[in-house]
């Protein structure tokens, strides 16, 4: 049973959060260390979070909120799971980092290679973030193939490496930034774009330039334009096209890895890429990334091969302890069927409420990821997502925050459930959404 609310639930920035935000803006660009946190697309000032536990966060103004951000994906066990916290504390007591090999690195590498289909019989390298993982994987793909071009899909976000900040989703979509200042033109000239879910466009591009393409990188379920699943057959055909052209297929499973199933989206859909990038859940809430795949490809990585990648804090024992414990807990008591049921209950409930209040709504979900788009059409790509009424989403977001529900502050982000989001929490969320949608409808 979830804890009873014992604190105020209005999550809008109170006096303490506003004071901290004002101070932050004097020393941090925009007052935040990641752009979407600034609430530019939803209005108002961001509440500052003091602590989190289970499905809840508490703000500096003492509001207790139901959290569907989940640290943007890692918190599949809920916040501050006691076994993860204890593992981190135990590791920290022995030293925060060594810059030397440790037993934990071997154990987590073995577990990842056993869990992720594309790494079974292959290899994995730990790093510090999803951005590092995708940047490194593409460097390896270029080194392995001897080709220079890569393909990404419109609206997908694969981290903030220069070559990937082209038509990016996530914060770039939220802020309406099509690329980024400071990225030289010659860095992105070899990054090719196709629409997500358009297999004909991908086939045409590969037919025309496949001999120049080192890698195709995709999110197998997109999470950075909102949750947008692949069309039936899309991943299977993409696997065929890339294999025939000798192109390295990279699944960016930073968001979906260990969340959509034990082996991620590739296990859920039965499509095995050549390489996979991981983050978020693999670190159990600590900053960890990983990339890996086929042994012949990964043997290109230094010190075995000529592709260089390094990191002082890569595989540090505290982060590894958090990730290893999280993966062990997911194996010990697999949550996926129950998460699917709860997410369906929430998504279906939100759709019914939107219909009751006469609001445009298109709900998408895969596993424990979901998004409610404020539009009536189906969402299969970035152009579809951009047709959403972002002003209406902003109003809904503010109304939900006032009623104690903490959503991602952007129409173009996925929401996440954890095993701590039980039926009582979902009912509380739907009650808040009923009031929020009524207020939005009344203001139209």
Tab-separated table of C-alpha atoms in Angstrom:
chain	number	residue	atom	x	y	z
A	1	UNK	CA	0.000	0.000	0.000
A	2	UNK	CA	1.347	3.437	-0.899
A	3	UNK	CA	1.944	5.945	1.887
A	4	UNK	CA	-0.908	8.277	2.743
A	5	UNK	CA	-0.347	11.844	1.610
A	6	UNK	CA	0.794	13.786	4.626
A	7	UNK	CA	2.093	16.894	2.906
A	8	UNK	CA	0.565	19.590	0.698
A	9	UNK	CA	0.108	18.408	-2.878
A	10	UNK	CA	0.261	21.681	-4.825
A	11	UNK	CA	3.549	21.227	-6.656
A	12	UNK	CA	3.767	24.661	-8.224
A	13	UNK	CA	6.908	26.522	-7.256
A	14	UNK	CA	6.457	28.071	-3.839
A	15	UNK	CA	8.533	30.729	-2.132
A	16	UNK	CA	11.533	28.487	-1.450
A	17	UNK	CA	11.677	27.083	-4.988
A	18	UNK	CA	11.353	30.544	-6.501
A	19	UNK	CA	14.147	31.791	-4.255
A	20	UNK	CA	16.400	28.917	-5.289
A	21	UNK	CA	15.578	29.382	-8.975
A	22	UNK	CA	16.463	33.063	-8.779
A	23	UNK	CA	19.780	32.165	-7.154
A	24	UNK	CA	20.439	29.438	-9.704
A	25	UNK	CA	19.974	31.816	-12.623
A	26	UNK	CA	22.848	33.927	-11.332
A	27	UNK	CA	25.373	31.104	-11.626
A	28	UNK	CA	23.876	28.401	-13.908
A	29	UNK	CA	22.789	29.080	-17.513
A	30	UNK	CA	19.011	29.422	-17.356
A	31	UNK	CA	19.127	28.269	-13.753
A	32	UNK	CA	19.187	24.591	-14.747
A	33	UNK	CA	21.723	21.929	-15.684
A	34	UNK	CA	19.535	20.429	-18.418
A	35	UNK	CA	17.352	22.738	-20.548
A	36	UNK	CA	13.932	21.053	-20.268
A	37	UNK	CA	13.973	21.587	-16.485
A	38	UNK	CA	13.551	25.353	-16.984
A	39	UNK	CA	9.787	24.943	-17.770
A	40	UNK	CA	10.050	27.208	-20.814
A	41	UNK	CA	7.406	25.265	-22.758
A	42	UNK	CA	4.891	24.891	-19.921
A	43	UNK	CA	5.175	28.202	-18.070
A	44	UNK	CA	5.933	29.015	-14.477
A	45	UNK	CA	9.018	28.330	-12.397
A	46	UNK	CA	10.230	24.788	-11.686
A	47	UNK	CA	9.706	23.349	-8.206
A	48	UNK	CA	12.993	22.282	-6.646
A	49	UNK	CA	13.009	18.661	-5.483
A	50	UNK	CA	14.450	17.899	-2.049
A	51	UNK	CA	14.018	14.123	-1.836
A	52	UNK	CA	12.209	11.153	-3.380
A	53	UNK	CA	10.919	7.774	-2.261
A	54	UNK	CA	8.822	5.148	-4.024
A	55	UNK	CA	6.453	6.876	-6.499
A	56	UNK	CA	6.799	10.295	-4.834
A	57	UNK	CA	9.036	13.365	-4.830
A	58	UNK	CA	8.969	16.098	-2.207
A	59	UNK	CA	9.739	19.689	-3.107
A	60	UNK	CA	11.605	22.358	-1.192
A	61	UNK	CA	8.157	23.828	-0.467
A	62	UNK	CA	7.092	20.568	1.242
A	63	UNK	CA	4.704	19.420	-1.491
A	64	UNK	CA	4.448	15.653	-2.003
A	65	UNK	CA	3.929	14.765	-5.677
A	66	UNK	CA	3.217	11.583	-7.609
A	67	UNK	CA	6.166	11.351	-9.964
A	68	UNK	CA	5.895	10.209	-13.591
A	69	UNK	CA	9.285	11.600	-14.622
A	70	UNK	CA	11.171	8.885	-12.736
A	71	UNK	CA	14.528	10.609	-13.252
A	72	UNK	CA	13.610	10.501	-16.982
A	73	UNK	CA	13.502	6.714	-16.957
A	74	UNK	CA	15.927	5.082	-14.501
A	75	UNK	CA	13.563	4.737	-11.526
A	76	UNK	CA	11.819	1.516	-12.603
A	77	UNK	CA	12.019	0.251	-9.002
A	78	UNK	CA	10.721	3.533	-7.614
A	79	UNK	CA	12.922	6.082	-5.907
A	80	UNK	CA	15.398	5.159	-3.181
A	81	UNK	CA	14.824	1.414	-3.277
A	82	UNK	CA	16.364	0.235	0.021
A	83	UNK	CA	18.521	-2.507	-1.499
A	84	UNK	CA	19.948	-0.134	-4.108
A	85	UNK	CA	20.609	2.549	-1.505
A	86	UNK	CA	22.360	0.032	0.741
A	87	UNK	CA	24.504	-1.230	-2.157
A	88	UNK	CA	25.567	2.334	-2.959
A	89	UNK	CA	26.345	3.097	0.691
A	90	UNK	CA	28.348	-0.102	1.051
A	91	UNK	CA	30.367	0.654	-2.084
A	92	UNK	CA	30.948	4.283	-1.065
A	93	UNK	CA	32.391	3.209	2.273
A	94	UNK	CA	35.161	1.426	0.356
A	95	UNK	CA	35.989	4.458	-1.796
A	96	UNK	CA	34.209	6.471	-4.454
A	97	UNK	CA	36.429	5.647	-7.421
A	98	UNK	CA	39.754	4.025	-8.166
A	99	UNK	CA	40.448	4.445	-11.885
A	100	UNK	CA	41.391	0.764	-11.841
A	101	UNK	CA	39.630	-2.508	-12.683
A	102	UNK	CA	37.162	-3.864	-10.134
A	103	UNK	CA	35.220	-7.082	-9.619
A	104	UNK	CA	31.923	-5.198	-9.943
A	105	UNK	CA	32.763	-4.168	-13.506
A	106	UNK	CA	33.184	-7.805	-14.488
A	107	UNK	CA	29.941	-8.829	-12.777
A	108	UNK	CA	27.814	-6.125	-14.388
A	109	UNK	CA	29.368	-6.746	-17.809
A	110	UNK	CA	28.541	-10.445	-17.522
A	111	UNK	CA	24.978	-9.684	-16.486
A	112	UNK	CA	24.427	-7.148	-19.292
A	113	UNK	CA	25.818	-9.546	-21.898
A	114	UNK	CA	23.506	-12.269	-20.619
A	115	UNK	CA	20.402	-10.051	-20.545
A	116	UNK	CA	20.705	-8.079	-23.817
A	117	UNK	CA	20.283	-10.226	-26.959
A	118	UNK	CA	22.717	-8.247	-29.132
A	119	UNK	CA	25.474	-8.684	-26.549
A	120	UNK	CA	25.101	-12.429	-25.949
A	121	UNK	CA	28.400	-13.864	-27.046
A	122	UNK	CA	29.617	-10.315	-27.578
A	123	UNK	CA	31.203	-7.595	-25.460
A	124	UNK	CA	30.262	-4.420	-23.606
A	125	UNK	CA	32.156	-1.295	-22.535
A	126	UNK	CA	30.985	0.885	-19.630
A	127	UNK	CA	31.041	4.669	-19.810
A	128	UNK	CA	29.391	7.534	-17.918
A	129	UNK	CA	26.232	8.514	-19.809
A	130	UNK	CA	23.906	7.696	-22.656
A	131	UNK	CA	25.497	10.473	-24.709
A	132	UNK	CA	28.926	8.886	-24.281
A	133	UNK	CA	27.486	5.496	-25.204
A	134	UNK	CA	25.911	6.620	-28.486
A	135	UNK	CA	28.870	8.785	-29.463
A	136	UNK	CA	31.247	5.887	-28.822
A	137	UNK	CA	29.130	3.256	-30.552
A	138	UNK	CA	28.988	5.312	-33.733
A	139	UNK	CA	32.736	5.894	-33.642
A	140	UNK	CA	33.202	2.131	-33.364
A	141	UNK	CA	30.799	1.532	-36.261
A	142	UNK	CA	32.772	3.927	-38.423
A	143	UNK	CA	36.036	2.280	-37.439
A	144	UNK	CA	34.658	-1.186	-38.131
A	145	UNK	CA	33.155	-0.405	-41.544
A	146	UNK	CA	35.637	2.182	-42.781
A	147	UNK	CA	32.642	4.340	-43.783
A	148	UNK	CA	31.784	7.818	-42.546
A	149	UNK	CA	28.052	8.483	-42.851
A	150	UNK	CA	25.434	7.698	-40.236
A	151	UNK	CA	21.637	7.757	-40.421
A	152	UNK	CA	19.267	8.924	-37.705
A	153	UNK	CA	15.555	9.584	-37.731
A	154	UNK	CA	13.879	12.960	-37.570
A	155	UNK	CA	13.025	13.944	-33.988
A	156	UNK	CA	15.091	11.225	-32.326
A	157	UNK	CA	17.475	12.293	-29.576
A	158	UNK	CA	20.675	10.336	-29.055
A	159	UNK	CA	22.509	12.685	-26.733
A	160	UNK	CA	24.246	15.976	-27.325
A	161	UNK	CA	27.274	14.890	-29.343
A	162	UNK	CA	27.833	17.312	-32.237
A	163	UNK	CA	27.054	14.883	-35.049
A	164	UNK	CA	23.715	13.893	-33.474
A	165	UNK	CA	22.256	17.344	-32.819
A	166	UNK	CA	20.403	17.391	-36.109
A	167	UNK	CA	16.585	17.498	-36.004
A	168	UNK	CA	16.778	16.262	-32.425
A	169	UNK	CA	13.951	15.504	-30.038
A	170	UNK	CA	13.902	15.805	-26.234
A	171	UNK	CA	14.948	19.235	-24.960
A	172	UNK	CA	15.797	20.438	-28.452
A	173	UNK	CA	12.226	19.720	-29.533
A	174	UNK	CA	10.842	21.285	-26.379
A	175	UNK	CA	12.713	24.523	-26.977
A	176	UNK	CA	12.132	24.562	-30.734
A	177	UNK	CA	15.859	24.310	-31.518
A	178	UNK	CA	16.421	22.511	-34.854
A	179	UNK	CA	20.094	21.994	-34.158
A	180	UNK	CA	22.614	23.798	-32.012
A	181	UNK	CA	24.919	26.758	-32.290
A	182	UNK	CA	28.540	25.770	-31.997
A	183	UNK	CA	28.227	22.671	-34.192
A	184	UNK	CA	30.469	23.015	-37.278
A	185	UNK	CA	28.768	22.280	-40.578
A	186	UNK	CA	31.423	19.772	-41.579
A	187	UNK	CA	30.658	17.728	-38.447
A	188	UNK	CA	27.029	17.076	-39.414
A	189	UNK	CA	27.466	16.801	-43.178
A	190	UNK	CA	27.734	13.024	-42.796
A	191	UNK	CA	24.601	12.716	-40.649
A	192	UNK	CA	21.664	11.723	-42.850
A	193	UNK	CA	18.007	12.034	-41.845
A	194	UNK	CA	14.885	10.039	-42.588
A	195	UNK	CA	11.441	10.202	-40.959
A	196	UNK	CA	10.800	7.743	-38.136
A	197	UNK	CA	8.639	4.777	-39.154
A	198	UNK	CA	9.055	5.442	-42.893
A	199	UNK	CA	10.692	2.251	-44.123
A	200	UNK	CA	10.355	3.263	-47.775
A	201	UNK	CA	12.432	6.400	-47.163
A	202	UNK	CA	15.035	4.321	-45.328
A	203	UNK	CA	15.155	1.763	-48.140
A	204	UNK	CA	15.572	4.484	-50.757
A	205	UNK	CA	18.413	6.123	-48.815
A	206	UNK	CA	20.225	2.821	-48.310
A	207	UNK	CA	19.804	1.915	-51.989
A	208	UNK	CA	21.338	5.251	-52.967
A	209	UNK	CA	24.106	5.668	-50.379
A	210	UNK	CA	24.372	2.393	-48.490
A	211	UNK	CA	28.012	1.896	-49.535
A	212	UNK	CA	28.876	5.105	-47.635
A	213	UNK	CA	26.812	4.466	-44.494
A	214	UNK	CA	28.559	3.099	-41.414
A	215	UNK	CA	25.548	2.919	-39.112
A	216	UNK	CA	21.841	3.476	-38.735
A	217	UNK	CA	20.959	4.497	-35.171
A	218	UNK	CA	17.380	4.458	-33.920
A	219	UNK	CA	15.417	4.369	-30.717
A	220	UNK	CA	13.418	1.141	-31.269
A	221	UNK	CA	10.619	2.834	-29.347
A	222	UNK	CA	11.058	6.577	-29.571
A	223	UNK	CA	10.814	8.374	-26.247
A	224	UNK	CA	12.112	11.826	-27.100
A	225	UNK	CA	9.212	13.092	-29.199
A	226	UNK	CA	6.908	11.481	-26.699
A	227	UNK	CA	6.416	7.710	-26.682
A	228	UNK	CA	6.082	6.642	-30.333
A	229	UNK	CA	6.201	2.901	-31.101
A	230	UNK	CA	7.474	1.349	-34.332
A	231	UNK	CA	4.929	0.432	-36.966
A	232	UNK	CA	4.383	-3.327	-37.349
A	233	UNK	CA	7.206	-4.761	-39.439
A	234	UNK	CA	9.352	-1.609	-39.365
A	235	UNK	CA	12.144	-2.965	-37.174
A	236	UNK	CA	12.201	-6.314	-38.972
A	237	UNK	CA	12.558	-4.687	-42.394
A	238	UNK	CA	15.185	-2.264	-41.095
A	239	UNK	CA	17.210	-5.227	-39.854
A	240	UNK	CA	17.034	-6.820	-43.305
A	241	UNK	CA	18.025	-3.632	-45.135
A	242	UNK	CA	21.028	-2.842	-42.959
A	243	UNK	CA	22.312	-6.418	-42.928
A	244	UNK	CA	22.158	-6.628	-46.728
A	245	UNK	CA	24.135	-3.374	-47.069
A	246	UNK	CA	26.776	-4.176	-44.446
A	247	UNK	CA	25.552	-1.300	-42.262
A	248	UNK	CA	25.878	-1.529	-38.485
A	249	UNK	CA	22.407	-1.312	-36.944
A	250	UNK	CA	22.527	0.447	-33.568
A	251	UNK	CA	19.592	0.374	-31.187
A	252	UNK	CA	19.694	3.298	-28.777
A	253	UNK	CA	18.134	1.587	-25.764
A	254	UNK	CA	19.216	4.216	-23.255
A	255	UNK	CA	15.532	4.683	-22.448
A	256	UNK	CA	14.050	1.299	-23.350
A	257	UNK	CA	16.807	-0.969	-22.092
A	258	UNK	CA	15.580	-3.185	-19.213
A	259	UNK	CA	12.344	-1.167	-19.139
A	260	UNK	CA	10.265	-2.730	-21.900
A	261	UNK	CA	11.417	-6.247	-21.050
A	262	UNK	CA	14.350	-7.983	-19.421
A	263	UNK	CA	16.276	-7.649	-22.682
A	264	UNK	CA	14.844	-4.291	-23.717
A	265	UNK	CA	12.947	-3.397	-26.868
A	266	UNK	CA	15.008	-5.795	-28.975
A	267	UNK	CA	13.782	-8.722	-26.903
A	268	UNK	CA	10.200	-7.419	-26.866
A	269	UNK	CA	10.094	-7.100	-30.668
A	270	UNK	CA	12.383	-10.026	-31.484
A	271	UNK	CA	14.804	-7.948	-33.578
A	272	UNK	CA	18.520	-8.086	-32.731
A	273	UNK	CA	20.722	-5.146	-33.762
A	274	UNK	CA	24.493	-5.281	-34.219
A	275	UNK	CA	25.148	-2.839	-31.382
A	276	UNK	CA	23.167	-1.448	-28.452
A	277	UNK	CA	23.638	1.629	-26.308
A	278	UNK	CA	22.405	1.690	-22.723
A	279	UNK	CA	21.963	4.194	-19.900
A	280	UNK	CA	19.412	5.145	-17.254
A	281	UNK	CA	18.250	1.823	-15.706
A	282	UNK	CA	21.664	0.210	-16.252
A	283	UNK	CA	22.993	2.683	-13.661
A	284	UNK	CA	20.148	2.305	-11.179
A	285	UNK	CA	19.886	6.084	-10.878
A	286	UNK	CA	23.628	6.755	-10.972
A	287	UNK	CA	25.387	8.163	-14.072
A	288	UNK	CA	26.280	5.060	-16.098
A	289	UNK	CA	26.227	4.326	-19.803
A	290	UNK	CA	27.263	1.278	-21.799
A	291	UNK	CA	27.654	0.211	-25.403
A	292	UNK	CA	28.281	-3.173	-26.867
A	293	UNK	CA	27.336	-5.811	-29.361
A	294	UNK	CA	28.903	-8.279	-31.738
A	295	UNK	CA	32.336	-9.473	-30.703
A	296	UNK	CA	33.952	-8.750	-34.083
A	297	UNK	CA	32.751	-5.143	-33.905
A	298	UNK	CA	33.712	-4.571	-30.260
A	299	UNK	CA	37.194	-5.962	-30.847
A	300	UNK	CA	37.854	-2.701	-32.714
A	301	UNK	CA	37.807	-0.842	-29.365
A	302	UNK	CA	41.139	0.060	-27.729
A	303	UNK	CA	43.180	-1.581	-26.356
A	304	UNK	CA	42.177	-4.472	-28.644
A	305	UNK	CA	41.753	-2.310	-31.731
A	306	UNK	CA	42.293	1.144	-33.215
A	307	UNK	CA	39.090	2.891	-32.051
A	308	UNK	CA	39.899	4.960	-28.982
A	309	UNK	CA	37.490	5.638	-26.128
A	310	UNK	CA	38.294	6.187	-22.459
A	311	UNK	CA	36.902	7.649	-19.237
A	312	UNK	CA	38.418	8.233	-15.817
A	313	UNK	CA	35.173	7.429	-14.002
A	314	UNK	CA	33.964	4.701	-16.362
A	315	UNK	CA	32.918	1.680	-14.339
A	316	UNK	CA	33.375	3.430	-11.012
A	317	UNK	CA	32.373	1.153	-8.121
A	318	UNK	CA	29.542	3.221	-6.657
A	319	UNK	CA	27.659	3.550	-9.933
A	320	UNK	CA	28.311	-0.083	-10.797
A	321	UNK	CA	26.906	-1.163	-7.419
A	322	UNK	CA	23.677	0.730	-8.080
A	323	UNK	CA	23.297	-0.701	-11.572
A	324	UNK	CA	24.215	-4.256	-10.671
A	325	UNK	CA	21.763	-4.310	-7.764
A	326	UNK	CA	18.972	-2.874	-9.927
A	327	UNK	CA	19.479	-5.478	-12.637
A	328	UNK	CA	19.597	-8.251	-10.039
A	329	UNK	CA	16.300	-7.063	-8.536
A	330	UNK	CA	14.650	-6.989	-11.969
A	331	UNK	CA	15.806	-10.570	-12.490
A	332	UNK	CA	14.728	-11.708	-9.045
A	333	UNK	CA	11.167	-10.454	-9.384
A	334	UNK	CA	10.409	-9.489	-13.013
A	335	UNK	CA	7.895	-6.597	-12.964
A	336	UNK	CA	7.071	-6.361	-16.653
A	337	UNK	CA	3.638	-7.970	-16.842
A	338	UNK	CA	2.371	-5.977	-13.868
A	339	UNK	CA	3.866	-2.729	-15.185
A	340	UNK	CA	2.120	-3.356	-18.498
A	341	UNK	CA	-1.216	-3.791	-16.737
A	342	UNK	CA	-0.847	-0.665	-14.614
A	343	UNK	CA	0.314	1.473	-17.536
A	344	UNK	CA	-2.656	0.307	-19.618
A	345	UNK	CA	-4.992	1.184	-16.752
A	346	UNK	CA	-3.549	4.689	-16.512
A	347	UNK	CA	-3.388	5.315	-20.267
A	348	UNK	CA	-6.924	4.021	-20.879
A	349	UNK	CA	-8.234	6.023	-17.947
A	350	UNK	CA	-6.685	9.236	-19.222
A	351	UNK	CA	-8.153	8.653	-22.675
A	352	UNK	CA	-11.629	8.122	-21.214
A	353	UNK	CA	-11.343	11.322	-19.158
A	354	UNK	CA	-10.230	13.346	-22.176
A	355	UNK	CA	-13.230	12.079	-24.129
A	356	UNK	CA	-15.557	12.940	-21.238
A	357	UNK	CA	-14.249	16.497	-21.129
A	358	UNK	CA	-14.162	16.946	-24.908
A	359	UNK	CA	-10.407	17.368	-25.189
A	360	UNK	CA	-8.342	16.203	-28.169
A	361	UNK	CA	-6.244	13.253	-27.030
A	362	UNK	CA	-4.114	10.550	-28.589
A	363	UNK	CA	-2.586	8.180	-26.058
A	364	UNK	CA	0.423	6.003	-26.828
A	365	UNK	CA	2.102	3.435	-24.629
A	366	UNK	CA	4.629	0.609	-24.805
A	367	UNK	CA	5.307	-1.332	-21.634
A	368	UNK	CA	5.725	1.190	-18.814
A	369	UNK	CA	6.258	4.181	-21.141
A	370	UNK	CA	3.360	6.428	-22.172
A	371	UNK	CA	2.440	9.818	-23.596
A	372	UNK	CA	-0.821	11.668	-23.973
A	373	UNK	CA	-0.694	13.936	-27.039
A	374	UNK	CA	-3.196	16.780	-27.161
A	375	UNK	CA	-4.462	15.975	-30.652
A	376	UNK	CA	-6.933	13.532	-32.198
A	377	UNK	CA	-4.770	11.953	-34.914
A	378	UNK	CA	-2.497	8.959	-34.492
A	379	UNK	CA	1.155	9.699	-33.723
A	380	UNK	CA	3.677	7.675	-35.726
A	381	UNK	CA	6.476	10.199	-36.335
A	382	UNK	CA	7.824	13.626	-35.400
A	383	UNK	CA	5.553	15.529	-37.788
A	384	UNK	CA	2.551	13.832	-36.195
A	385	UNK	CA	3.793	14.695	-32.697
A	386	UNK	CA	4.316	18.351	-33.638
A	387	UNK	CA	0.629	18.704	-34.509
A	388	UNK	CA	-0.177	18.485	-30.798
A	389	UNK	CA	-1.614	21.509	-29.010
A	390	UNK	CA	1.372	22.436	-26.843
A	391	UNK	CA	-0.460	25.372	-25.216
A	392	UNK	CA	-3.183	22.971	-24.074
A	393	UNK	CA	-0.532	20.592	-22.778
A	394	UNK	CA	1.048	23.458	-20.819
A	395	UNK	CA	-2.294	24.280	-19.195
A	396	UNK	CA	-2.872	20.611	-18.374
A	397	UNK	CA	0.642	20.278	-16.964
A	398	UNK	CA	0.128	23.235	-14.625
A	399	UNK	CA	-3.264	21.935	-13.482
A	400	UNK	CA	-1.801	18.497	-12.759
A	401	UNK	CA	1.099	20.004	-10.843
A	402	UNK	CA	-1.361	22.008	-8.744
A	403	UNK	CA	-3.141	18.719	-7.956
A	404	UNK	CA	-0.008	16.866	-6.901
A	405	UNK	CA	1.088	15.074	-10.070
A	406	UNK	CA	4.583	15.682	-11.431
A	407	UNK	CA	4.751	15.170	-15.220
A	408	UNK	CA	7.599	15.779	-17.637
A	409	UNK	CA	7.473	19.516	-18.485
A	410	UNK	CA	7.164	18.958	-22.229
A	411	UNK	CA	4.617	17.512	-24.643
A	412	UNK	CA	7.542	15.789	-26.355
A	413	UNK	CA	8.697	13.540	-23.516
A	414	UNK	CA	7.555	10.098	-22.406
A	415	UNK	CA	6.218	9.386	-18.944
A	416	UNK	CA	7.334	6.398	-16.889
A	417	UNK	CA	5.769	4.120	-14.304
A	418	UNK	CA	7.661	2.219	-11.631
A	419	UNK	CA	6.756	-0.813	-9.580
A	420	UNK	CA	5.935	1.644	-6.763
A	421	UNK	CA	3.047	3.107	-8.794
A	422	UNK	CA	0.354	0.796	-7.456
A	423	UNK	CA	-3.358	0.873	-8.220
A	424	UNK	CA	-4.024	3.383	-5.440
A	425	UNK	CA	-1.472	5.789	-6.890
A	426	UNK	CA	-2.979	5.377	-10.358
A	427	UNK	CA	-6.471	6.091	-8.999
A	428	UNK	CA	-5.141	9.231	-7.313
A	429	UNK	CA	-3.570	10.258	-10.615
A	430	UNK	CA	-6.790	9.739	-12.544
A	431	UNK	CA	-8.728	11.745	-9.960
A	432	UNK	CA	-6.239	14.600	-10.383
A	433	UNK	CA	-6.482	14.315	-14.180
A	434	UNK	CA	-10.277	14.519	-14.001
A	435	UNK	CA	-10.042	17.863	-12.234
A	436	UNK	CA	-7.182	19.085	-14.435
A	437	UNK	CA	-8.986	18.257	-17.679
A	438	UNK	CA	-12.189	19.845	-16.421
A	439	UNK	CA	-10.249	23.051	-15.739
A	440	UNK	CA	-8.565	22.966	-19.155
A	441	UNK	CA	-11.888	22.375	-20.900
A	442	UNK	CA	-13.561	25.208	-18.990
A	443	UNK	CA	-10.818	27.614	-20.070
A	444	UNK	CA	-11.060	26.816	-23.797
